[in-house]
Tab-separated table of N, CA and C in Angstrom:
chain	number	residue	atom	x	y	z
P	2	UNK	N	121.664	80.464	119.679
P	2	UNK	CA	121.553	80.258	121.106
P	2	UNK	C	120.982	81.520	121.744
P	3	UNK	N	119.937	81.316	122.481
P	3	UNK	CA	119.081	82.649	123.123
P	3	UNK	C	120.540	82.721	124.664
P	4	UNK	N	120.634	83.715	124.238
P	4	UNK	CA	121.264	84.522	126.062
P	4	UNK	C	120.471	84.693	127.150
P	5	UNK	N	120.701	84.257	128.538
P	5	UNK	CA	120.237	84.426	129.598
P	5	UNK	C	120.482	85.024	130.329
P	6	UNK	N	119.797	86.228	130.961
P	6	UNK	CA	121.179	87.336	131.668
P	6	UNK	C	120.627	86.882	133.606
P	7	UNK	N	121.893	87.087	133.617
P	7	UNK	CA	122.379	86.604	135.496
P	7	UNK	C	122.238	87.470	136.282
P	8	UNK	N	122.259	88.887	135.924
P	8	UNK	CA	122.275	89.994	136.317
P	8	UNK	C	121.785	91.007	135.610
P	9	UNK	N	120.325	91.182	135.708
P	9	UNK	CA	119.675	92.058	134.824
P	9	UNK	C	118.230	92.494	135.781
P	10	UNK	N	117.306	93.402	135.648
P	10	UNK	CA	116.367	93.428	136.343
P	10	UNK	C	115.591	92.631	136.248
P	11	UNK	N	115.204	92.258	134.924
P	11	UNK	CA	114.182	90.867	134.960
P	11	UNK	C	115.294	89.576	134.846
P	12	UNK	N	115.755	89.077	135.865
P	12	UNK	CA	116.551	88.306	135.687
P	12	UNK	C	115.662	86.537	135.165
P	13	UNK	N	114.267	86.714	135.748
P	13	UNK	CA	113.808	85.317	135.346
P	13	UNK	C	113.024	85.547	133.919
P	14	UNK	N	113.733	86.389	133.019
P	14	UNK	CA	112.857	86.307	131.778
P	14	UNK	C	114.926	86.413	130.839
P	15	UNK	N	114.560	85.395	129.564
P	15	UNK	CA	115.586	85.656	128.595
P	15	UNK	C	115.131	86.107	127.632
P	16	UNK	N	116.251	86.234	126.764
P	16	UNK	CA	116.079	87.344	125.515
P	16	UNK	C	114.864	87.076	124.757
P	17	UNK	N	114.726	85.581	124.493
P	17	UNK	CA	113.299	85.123	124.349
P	17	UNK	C	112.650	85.751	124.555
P	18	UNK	N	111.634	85.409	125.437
P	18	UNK	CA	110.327	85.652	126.046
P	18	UNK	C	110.058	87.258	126.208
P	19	UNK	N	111.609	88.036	126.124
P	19	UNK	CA	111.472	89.656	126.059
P	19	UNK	C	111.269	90.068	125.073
P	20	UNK	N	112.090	88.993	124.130
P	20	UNK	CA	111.292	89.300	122.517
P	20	UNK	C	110.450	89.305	122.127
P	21	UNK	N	109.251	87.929	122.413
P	21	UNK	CA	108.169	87.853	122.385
P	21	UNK	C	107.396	88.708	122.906
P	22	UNK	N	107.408	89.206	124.107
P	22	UNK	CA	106.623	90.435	124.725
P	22	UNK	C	106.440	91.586	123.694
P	23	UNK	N	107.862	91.760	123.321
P	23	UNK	CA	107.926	92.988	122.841
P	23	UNK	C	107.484	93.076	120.712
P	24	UNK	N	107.620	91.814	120.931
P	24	UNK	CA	106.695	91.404	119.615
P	24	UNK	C	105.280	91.485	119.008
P	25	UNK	N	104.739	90.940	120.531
P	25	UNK	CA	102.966	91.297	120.596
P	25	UNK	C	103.158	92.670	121.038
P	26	UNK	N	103.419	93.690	121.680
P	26	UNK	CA	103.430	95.157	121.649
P	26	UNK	C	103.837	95.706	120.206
P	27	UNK	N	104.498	95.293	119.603
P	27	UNK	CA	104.534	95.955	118.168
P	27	UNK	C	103.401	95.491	117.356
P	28	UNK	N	102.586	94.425	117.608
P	28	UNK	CA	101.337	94.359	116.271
P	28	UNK	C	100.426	94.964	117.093
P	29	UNK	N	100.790	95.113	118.713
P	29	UNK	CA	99.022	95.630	119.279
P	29	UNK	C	99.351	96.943	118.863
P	30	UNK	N	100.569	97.491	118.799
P	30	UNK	CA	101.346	99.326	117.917
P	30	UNK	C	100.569	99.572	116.796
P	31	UNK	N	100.709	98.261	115.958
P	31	UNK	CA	100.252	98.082	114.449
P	31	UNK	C	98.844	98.922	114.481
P	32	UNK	N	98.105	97.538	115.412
P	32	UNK	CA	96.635	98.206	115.227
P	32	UNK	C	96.366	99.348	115.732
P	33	UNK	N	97.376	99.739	116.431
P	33	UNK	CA	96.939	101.379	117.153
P	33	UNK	C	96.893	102.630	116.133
P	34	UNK	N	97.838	101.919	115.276
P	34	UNK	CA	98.353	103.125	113.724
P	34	UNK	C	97.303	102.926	113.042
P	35	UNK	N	96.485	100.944	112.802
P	35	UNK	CA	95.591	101.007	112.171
P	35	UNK	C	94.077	102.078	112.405
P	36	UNK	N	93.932	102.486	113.787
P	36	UNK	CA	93.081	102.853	114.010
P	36	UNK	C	92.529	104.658	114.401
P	37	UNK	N	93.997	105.080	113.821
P	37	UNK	CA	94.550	106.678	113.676
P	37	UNK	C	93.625	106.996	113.261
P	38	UNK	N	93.003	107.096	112.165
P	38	UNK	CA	92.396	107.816	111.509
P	38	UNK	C	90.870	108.153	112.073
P	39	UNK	N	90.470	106.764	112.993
P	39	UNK	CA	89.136	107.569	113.279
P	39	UNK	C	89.178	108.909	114.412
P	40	UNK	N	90.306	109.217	114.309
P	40	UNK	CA	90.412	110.751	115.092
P	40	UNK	C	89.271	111.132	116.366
P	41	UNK	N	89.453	110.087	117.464
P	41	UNK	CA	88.607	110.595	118.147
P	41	UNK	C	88.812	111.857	118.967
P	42	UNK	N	89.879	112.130	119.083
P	42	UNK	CA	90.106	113.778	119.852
P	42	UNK	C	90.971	114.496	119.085
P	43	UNK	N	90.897	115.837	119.075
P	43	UNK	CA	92.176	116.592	118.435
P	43	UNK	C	93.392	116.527	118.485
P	44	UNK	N	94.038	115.340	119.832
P	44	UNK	CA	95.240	115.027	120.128
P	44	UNK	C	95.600	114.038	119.765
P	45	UNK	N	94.555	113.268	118.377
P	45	UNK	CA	94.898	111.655	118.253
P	45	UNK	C	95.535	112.247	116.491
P	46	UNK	N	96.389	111.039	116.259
P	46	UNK	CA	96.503	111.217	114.655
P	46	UNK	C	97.723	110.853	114.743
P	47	UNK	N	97.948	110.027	113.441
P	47	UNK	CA	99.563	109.630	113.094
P	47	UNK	C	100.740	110.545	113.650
P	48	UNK	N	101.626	110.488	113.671
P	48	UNK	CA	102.560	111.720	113.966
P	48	UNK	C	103.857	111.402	112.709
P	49	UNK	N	104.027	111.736	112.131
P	49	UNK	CA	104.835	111.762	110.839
P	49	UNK	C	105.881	113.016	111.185
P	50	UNK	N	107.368	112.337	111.423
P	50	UNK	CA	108.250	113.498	111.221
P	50	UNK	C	107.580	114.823	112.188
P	51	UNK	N	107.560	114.895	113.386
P	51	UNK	CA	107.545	115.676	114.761
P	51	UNK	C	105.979	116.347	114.390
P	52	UNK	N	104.943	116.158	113.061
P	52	UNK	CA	103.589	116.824	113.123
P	52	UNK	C	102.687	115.449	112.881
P	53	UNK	N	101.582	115.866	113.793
P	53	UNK	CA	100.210	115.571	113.608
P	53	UNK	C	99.627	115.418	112.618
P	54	UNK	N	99.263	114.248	111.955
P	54	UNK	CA	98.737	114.103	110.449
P	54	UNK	C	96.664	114.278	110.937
P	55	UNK	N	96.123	114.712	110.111
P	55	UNK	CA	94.812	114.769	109.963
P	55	UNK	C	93.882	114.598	108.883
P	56	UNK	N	92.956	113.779	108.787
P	56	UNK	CA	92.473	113.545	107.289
P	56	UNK	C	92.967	112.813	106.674
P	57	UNK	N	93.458	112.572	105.234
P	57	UNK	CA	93.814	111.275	104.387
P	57	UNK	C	95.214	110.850	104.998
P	58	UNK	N	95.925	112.180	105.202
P	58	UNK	CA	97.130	111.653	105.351
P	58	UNK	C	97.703	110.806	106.551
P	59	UNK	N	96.556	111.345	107.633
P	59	UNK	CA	96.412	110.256	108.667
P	59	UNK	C	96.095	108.875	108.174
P	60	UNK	N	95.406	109.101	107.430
P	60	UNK	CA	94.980	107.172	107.310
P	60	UNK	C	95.729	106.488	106.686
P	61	UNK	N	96.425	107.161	105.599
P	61	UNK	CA	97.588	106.859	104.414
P	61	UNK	C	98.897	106.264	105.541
P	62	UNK	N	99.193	107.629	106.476
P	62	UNK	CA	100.556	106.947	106.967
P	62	UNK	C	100.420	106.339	108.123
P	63	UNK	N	98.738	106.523	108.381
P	63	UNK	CA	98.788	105.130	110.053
P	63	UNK	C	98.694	104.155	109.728
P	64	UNK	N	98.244	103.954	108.179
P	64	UNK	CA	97.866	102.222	107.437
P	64	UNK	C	99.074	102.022	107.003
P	65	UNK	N	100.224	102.849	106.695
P	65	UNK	CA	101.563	102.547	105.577
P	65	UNK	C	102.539	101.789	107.732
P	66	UNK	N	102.297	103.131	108.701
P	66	UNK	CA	103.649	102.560	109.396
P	66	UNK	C	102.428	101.421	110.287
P	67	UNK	N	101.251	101.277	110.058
P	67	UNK	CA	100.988	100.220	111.219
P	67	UNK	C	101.173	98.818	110.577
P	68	UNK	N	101.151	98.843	108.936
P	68	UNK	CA	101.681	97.498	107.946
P	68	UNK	C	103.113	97.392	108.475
P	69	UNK	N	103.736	97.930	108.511
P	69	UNK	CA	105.734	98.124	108.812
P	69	UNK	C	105.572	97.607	110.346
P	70	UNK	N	104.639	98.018	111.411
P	70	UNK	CA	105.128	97.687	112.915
P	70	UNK	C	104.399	96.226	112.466
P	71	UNK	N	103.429	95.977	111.727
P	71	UNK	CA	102.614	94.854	112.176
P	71	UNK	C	104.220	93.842	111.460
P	72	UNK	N	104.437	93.852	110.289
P	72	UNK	CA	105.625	92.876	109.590
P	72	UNK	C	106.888	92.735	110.570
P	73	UNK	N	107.170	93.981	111.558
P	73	UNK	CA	108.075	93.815	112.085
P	73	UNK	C	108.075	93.423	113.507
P	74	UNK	N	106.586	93.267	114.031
P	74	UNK	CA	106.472	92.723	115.214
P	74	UNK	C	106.379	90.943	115.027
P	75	UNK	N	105.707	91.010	113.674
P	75	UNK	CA	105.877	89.323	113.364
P	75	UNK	C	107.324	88.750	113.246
P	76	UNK	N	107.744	89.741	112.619
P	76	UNK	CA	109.268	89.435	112.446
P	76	UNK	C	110.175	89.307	113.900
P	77	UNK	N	109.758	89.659	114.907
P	77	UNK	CA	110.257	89.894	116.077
P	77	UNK	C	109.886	88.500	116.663
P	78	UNK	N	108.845	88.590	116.396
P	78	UNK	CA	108.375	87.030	117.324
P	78	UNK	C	108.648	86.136	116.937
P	79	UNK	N	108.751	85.527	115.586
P	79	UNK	CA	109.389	84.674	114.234
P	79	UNK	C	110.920	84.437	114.564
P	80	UNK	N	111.489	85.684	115.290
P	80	UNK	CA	113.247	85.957	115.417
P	80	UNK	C	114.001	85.704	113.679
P	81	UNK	N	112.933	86.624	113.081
P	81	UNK	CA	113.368	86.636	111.804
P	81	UNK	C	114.484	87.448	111.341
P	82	UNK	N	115.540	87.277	110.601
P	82	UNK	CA	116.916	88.214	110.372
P	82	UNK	C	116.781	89.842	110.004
P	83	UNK	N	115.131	89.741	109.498
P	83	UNK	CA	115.026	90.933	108.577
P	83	UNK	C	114.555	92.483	109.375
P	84	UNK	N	113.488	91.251	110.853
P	84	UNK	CA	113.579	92.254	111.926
P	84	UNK	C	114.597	92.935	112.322
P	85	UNK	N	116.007	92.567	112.607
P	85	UNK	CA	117.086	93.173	113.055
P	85	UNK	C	116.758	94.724	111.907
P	86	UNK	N	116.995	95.022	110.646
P	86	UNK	CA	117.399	95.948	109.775
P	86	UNK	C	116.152	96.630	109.816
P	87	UNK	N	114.896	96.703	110.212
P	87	UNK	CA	114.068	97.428	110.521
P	87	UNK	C	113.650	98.011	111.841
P	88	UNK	N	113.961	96.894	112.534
P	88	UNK	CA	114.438	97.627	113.589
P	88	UNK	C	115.571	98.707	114.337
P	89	UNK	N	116.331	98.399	113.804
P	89	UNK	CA	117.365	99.899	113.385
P	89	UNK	C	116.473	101.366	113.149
P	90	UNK	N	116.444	101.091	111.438
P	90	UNK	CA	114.988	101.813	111.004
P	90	UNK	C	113.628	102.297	111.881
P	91	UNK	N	113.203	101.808	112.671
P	91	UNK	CA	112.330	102.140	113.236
P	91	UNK	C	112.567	102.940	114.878
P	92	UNK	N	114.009	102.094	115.505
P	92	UNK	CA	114.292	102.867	116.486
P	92	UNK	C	114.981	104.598	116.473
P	93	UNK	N	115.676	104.530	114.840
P	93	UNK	CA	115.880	105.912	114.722
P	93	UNK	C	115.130	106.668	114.226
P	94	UNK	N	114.262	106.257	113.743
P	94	UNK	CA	112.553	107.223	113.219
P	94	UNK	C	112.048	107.642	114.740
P	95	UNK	N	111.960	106.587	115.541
P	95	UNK	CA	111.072	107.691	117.111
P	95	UNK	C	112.102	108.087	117.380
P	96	UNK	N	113.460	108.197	117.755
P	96	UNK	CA	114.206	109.167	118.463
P	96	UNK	C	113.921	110.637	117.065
P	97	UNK	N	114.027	110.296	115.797
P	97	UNK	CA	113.548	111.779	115.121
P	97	UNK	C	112.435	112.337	115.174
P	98	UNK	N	111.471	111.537	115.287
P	98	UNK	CA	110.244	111.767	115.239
P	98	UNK	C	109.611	112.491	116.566
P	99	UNK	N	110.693	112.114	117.980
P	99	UNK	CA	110.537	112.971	119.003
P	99	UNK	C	111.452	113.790	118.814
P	100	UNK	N	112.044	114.149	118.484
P	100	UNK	CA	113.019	115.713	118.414
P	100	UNK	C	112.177	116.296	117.826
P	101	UNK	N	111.707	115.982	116.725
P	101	UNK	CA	110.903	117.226	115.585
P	101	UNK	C	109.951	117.146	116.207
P	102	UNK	N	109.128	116.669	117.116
P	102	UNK	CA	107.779	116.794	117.564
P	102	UNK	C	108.049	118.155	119.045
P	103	UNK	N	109.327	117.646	119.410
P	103	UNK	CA	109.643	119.099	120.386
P	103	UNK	C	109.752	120.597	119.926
P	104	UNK	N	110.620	120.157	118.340
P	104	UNK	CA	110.308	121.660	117.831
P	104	UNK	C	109.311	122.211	117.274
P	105	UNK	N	108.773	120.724	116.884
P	105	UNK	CA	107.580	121.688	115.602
P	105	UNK	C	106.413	121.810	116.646
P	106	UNK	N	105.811	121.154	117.789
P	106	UNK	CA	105.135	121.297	118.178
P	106	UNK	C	105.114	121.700	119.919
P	107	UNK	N	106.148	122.655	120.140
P	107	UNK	CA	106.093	122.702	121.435
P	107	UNK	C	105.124	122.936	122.291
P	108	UNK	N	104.041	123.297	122.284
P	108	UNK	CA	102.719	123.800	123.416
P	108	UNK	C	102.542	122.709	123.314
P	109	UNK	N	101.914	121.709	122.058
P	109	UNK	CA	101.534	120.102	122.605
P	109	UNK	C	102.873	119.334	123.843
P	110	UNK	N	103.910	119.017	123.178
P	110	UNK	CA	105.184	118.419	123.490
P	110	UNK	C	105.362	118.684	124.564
P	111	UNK	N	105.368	120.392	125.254
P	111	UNK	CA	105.442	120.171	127.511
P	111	UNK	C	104.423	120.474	127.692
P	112	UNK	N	103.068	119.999	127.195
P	112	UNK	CA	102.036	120.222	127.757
P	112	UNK	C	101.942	119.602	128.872
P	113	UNK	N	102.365	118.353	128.569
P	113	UNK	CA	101.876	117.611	129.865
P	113	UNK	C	103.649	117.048	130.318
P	114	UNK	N	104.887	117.300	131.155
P	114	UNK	CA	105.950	117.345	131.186
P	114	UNK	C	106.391	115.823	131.476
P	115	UNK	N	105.649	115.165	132.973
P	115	UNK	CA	105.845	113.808	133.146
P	115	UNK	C	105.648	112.707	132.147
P	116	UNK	N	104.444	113.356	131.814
P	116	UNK	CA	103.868	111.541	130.608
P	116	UNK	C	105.162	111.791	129.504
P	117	UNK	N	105.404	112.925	129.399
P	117	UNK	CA	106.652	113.365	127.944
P	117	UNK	C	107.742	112.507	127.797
P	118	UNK	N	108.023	112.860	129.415
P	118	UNK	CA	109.241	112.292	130.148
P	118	UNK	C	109.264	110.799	130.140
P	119	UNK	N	107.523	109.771	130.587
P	119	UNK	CA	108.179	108.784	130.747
P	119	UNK	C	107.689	108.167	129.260
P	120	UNK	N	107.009	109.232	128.251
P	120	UNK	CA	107.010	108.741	127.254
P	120	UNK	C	107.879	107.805	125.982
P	121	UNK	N	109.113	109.424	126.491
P	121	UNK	CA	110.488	109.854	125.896
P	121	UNK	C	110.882	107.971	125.970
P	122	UNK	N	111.237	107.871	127.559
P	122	UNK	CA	111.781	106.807	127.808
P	122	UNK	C	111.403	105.456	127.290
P	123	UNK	N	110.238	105.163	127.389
P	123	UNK	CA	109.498	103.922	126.922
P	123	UNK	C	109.693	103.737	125.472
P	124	UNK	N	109.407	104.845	124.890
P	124	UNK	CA	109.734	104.768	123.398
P	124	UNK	C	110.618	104.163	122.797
P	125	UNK	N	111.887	104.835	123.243
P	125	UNK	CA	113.397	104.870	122.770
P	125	UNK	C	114.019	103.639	123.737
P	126	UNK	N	113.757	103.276	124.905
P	126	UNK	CA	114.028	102.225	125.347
P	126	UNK	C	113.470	101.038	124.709
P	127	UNK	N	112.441	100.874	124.784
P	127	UNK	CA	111.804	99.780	123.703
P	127	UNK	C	112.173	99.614	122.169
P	128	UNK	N	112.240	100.983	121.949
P	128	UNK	CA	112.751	100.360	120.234
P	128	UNK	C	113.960	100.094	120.093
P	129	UNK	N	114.753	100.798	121.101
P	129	UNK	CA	116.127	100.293	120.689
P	129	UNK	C	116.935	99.230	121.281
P	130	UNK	N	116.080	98.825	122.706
P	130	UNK	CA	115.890	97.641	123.302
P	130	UNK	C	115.702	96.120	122.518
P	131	UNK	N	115.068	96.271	121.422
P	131	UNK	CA	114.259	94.922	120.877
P	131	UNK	C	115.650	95.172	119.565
P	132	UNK	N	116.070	96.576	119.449
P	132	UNK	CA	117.617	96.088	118.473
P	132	UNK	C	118.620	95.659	118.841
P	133	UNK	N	118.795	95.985	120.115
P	133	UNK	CA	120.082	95.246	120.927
P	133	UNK	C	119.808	94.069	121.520
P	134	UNK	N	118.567	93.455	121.313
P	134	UNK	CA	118.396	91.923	121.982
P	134	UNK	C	118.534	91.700	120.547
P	135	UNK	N	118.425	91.676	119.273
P	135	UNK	CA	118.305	91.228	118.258
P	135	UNK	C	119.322	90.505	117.797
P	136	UNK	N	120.223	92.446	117.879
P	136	UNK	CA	121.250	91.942	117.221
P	136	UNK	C	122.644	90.895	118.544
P	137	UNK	N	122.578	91.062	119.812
P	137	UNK	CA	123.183	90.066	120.716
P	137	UNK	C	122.542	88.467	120.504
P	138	UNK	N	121.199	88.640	119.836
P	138	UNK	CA	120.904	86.952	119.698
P	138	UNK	C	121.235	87.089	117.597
P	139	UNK	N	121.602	87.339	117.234
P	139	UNK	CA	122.253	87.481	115.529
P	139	UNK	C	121.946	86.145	115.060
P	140	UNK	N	122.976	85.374	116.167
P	140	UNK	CA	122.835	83.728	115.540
P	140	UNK	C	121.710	82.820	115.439
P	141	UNK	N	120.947	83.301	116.214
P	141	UNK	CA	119.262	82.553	116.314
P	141	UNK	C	118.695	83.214	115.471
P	142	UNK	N	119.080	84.322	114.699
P	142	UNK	CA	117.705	84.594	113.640
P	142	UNK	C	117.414	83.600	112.920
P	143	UNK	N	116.415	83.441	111.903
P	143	UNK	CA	116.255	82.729	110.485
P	143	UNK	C	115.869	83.761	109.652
């Protein structure tokens, strides 16, 4: 049974349709990882564990995590069981992946302080957002 919330900011959207949203944002993620490697500025490139990948290893781990967002955004939209356990997985990789990116790379990281800020948020709200609708709809997976 999908939950409908009565009192929420988007009150005319349910867990559904937030899933789904947030389903097609994880494969359009996918292709964004797919497309790391053509490095068009010095500020583009996988980010692996708080550093900047460049060269093979960019393409290696934007093709390895944009296969993982693309399976798990299908899995999201599918309301497949297996999404729940990667999604875990994936929401505690960006909360690490932004800590170590504050230490290892601080001149990038407050370069720019606002976008950081509402980066921070979007990130970690969204990934861990699409685990707590997951796991509150448990019984509708397949």
């Amino acid at each position: 049974m999908i939950h409908v919330r009565e009192h929420a900011i988007l009150p005319l959207m349910n867990d559904r349709t937030l899933l789904r949203v947030c389903g097609v944002l994880f494969c359009a993620l996918a292709v964004s990882n797919f497309a790391k490697f053509l490095e068009f500025d010095a500020h583009q490139g996988f980010m692996l564990f708080g550093m900047r990948q460049h060269g093979t290893p960019n393409l290696v781990y934007g093709w390895l995590f944009g296969l993982y967002l693309l399976i798990y955004g299908i899995g999201v939209l599918q309301m497949r069981a297996y999404a729940l356990s990667m999604g875990r997985f994936y929401a505690g990789y960006v909360i690490l992946n932004l800590m170590l990116f504050t230490i290892r790379m601080p001149a990038e990281a407050f370069a720019r302080p606002i976008f950081g800020l509402v980066y921070i948020i979007v990130a970690v709200g969204v990934s861990s957002g699409v685990v707590s609708l997951l796991a509150r709809n448990r019984a509708s997976l397949m």
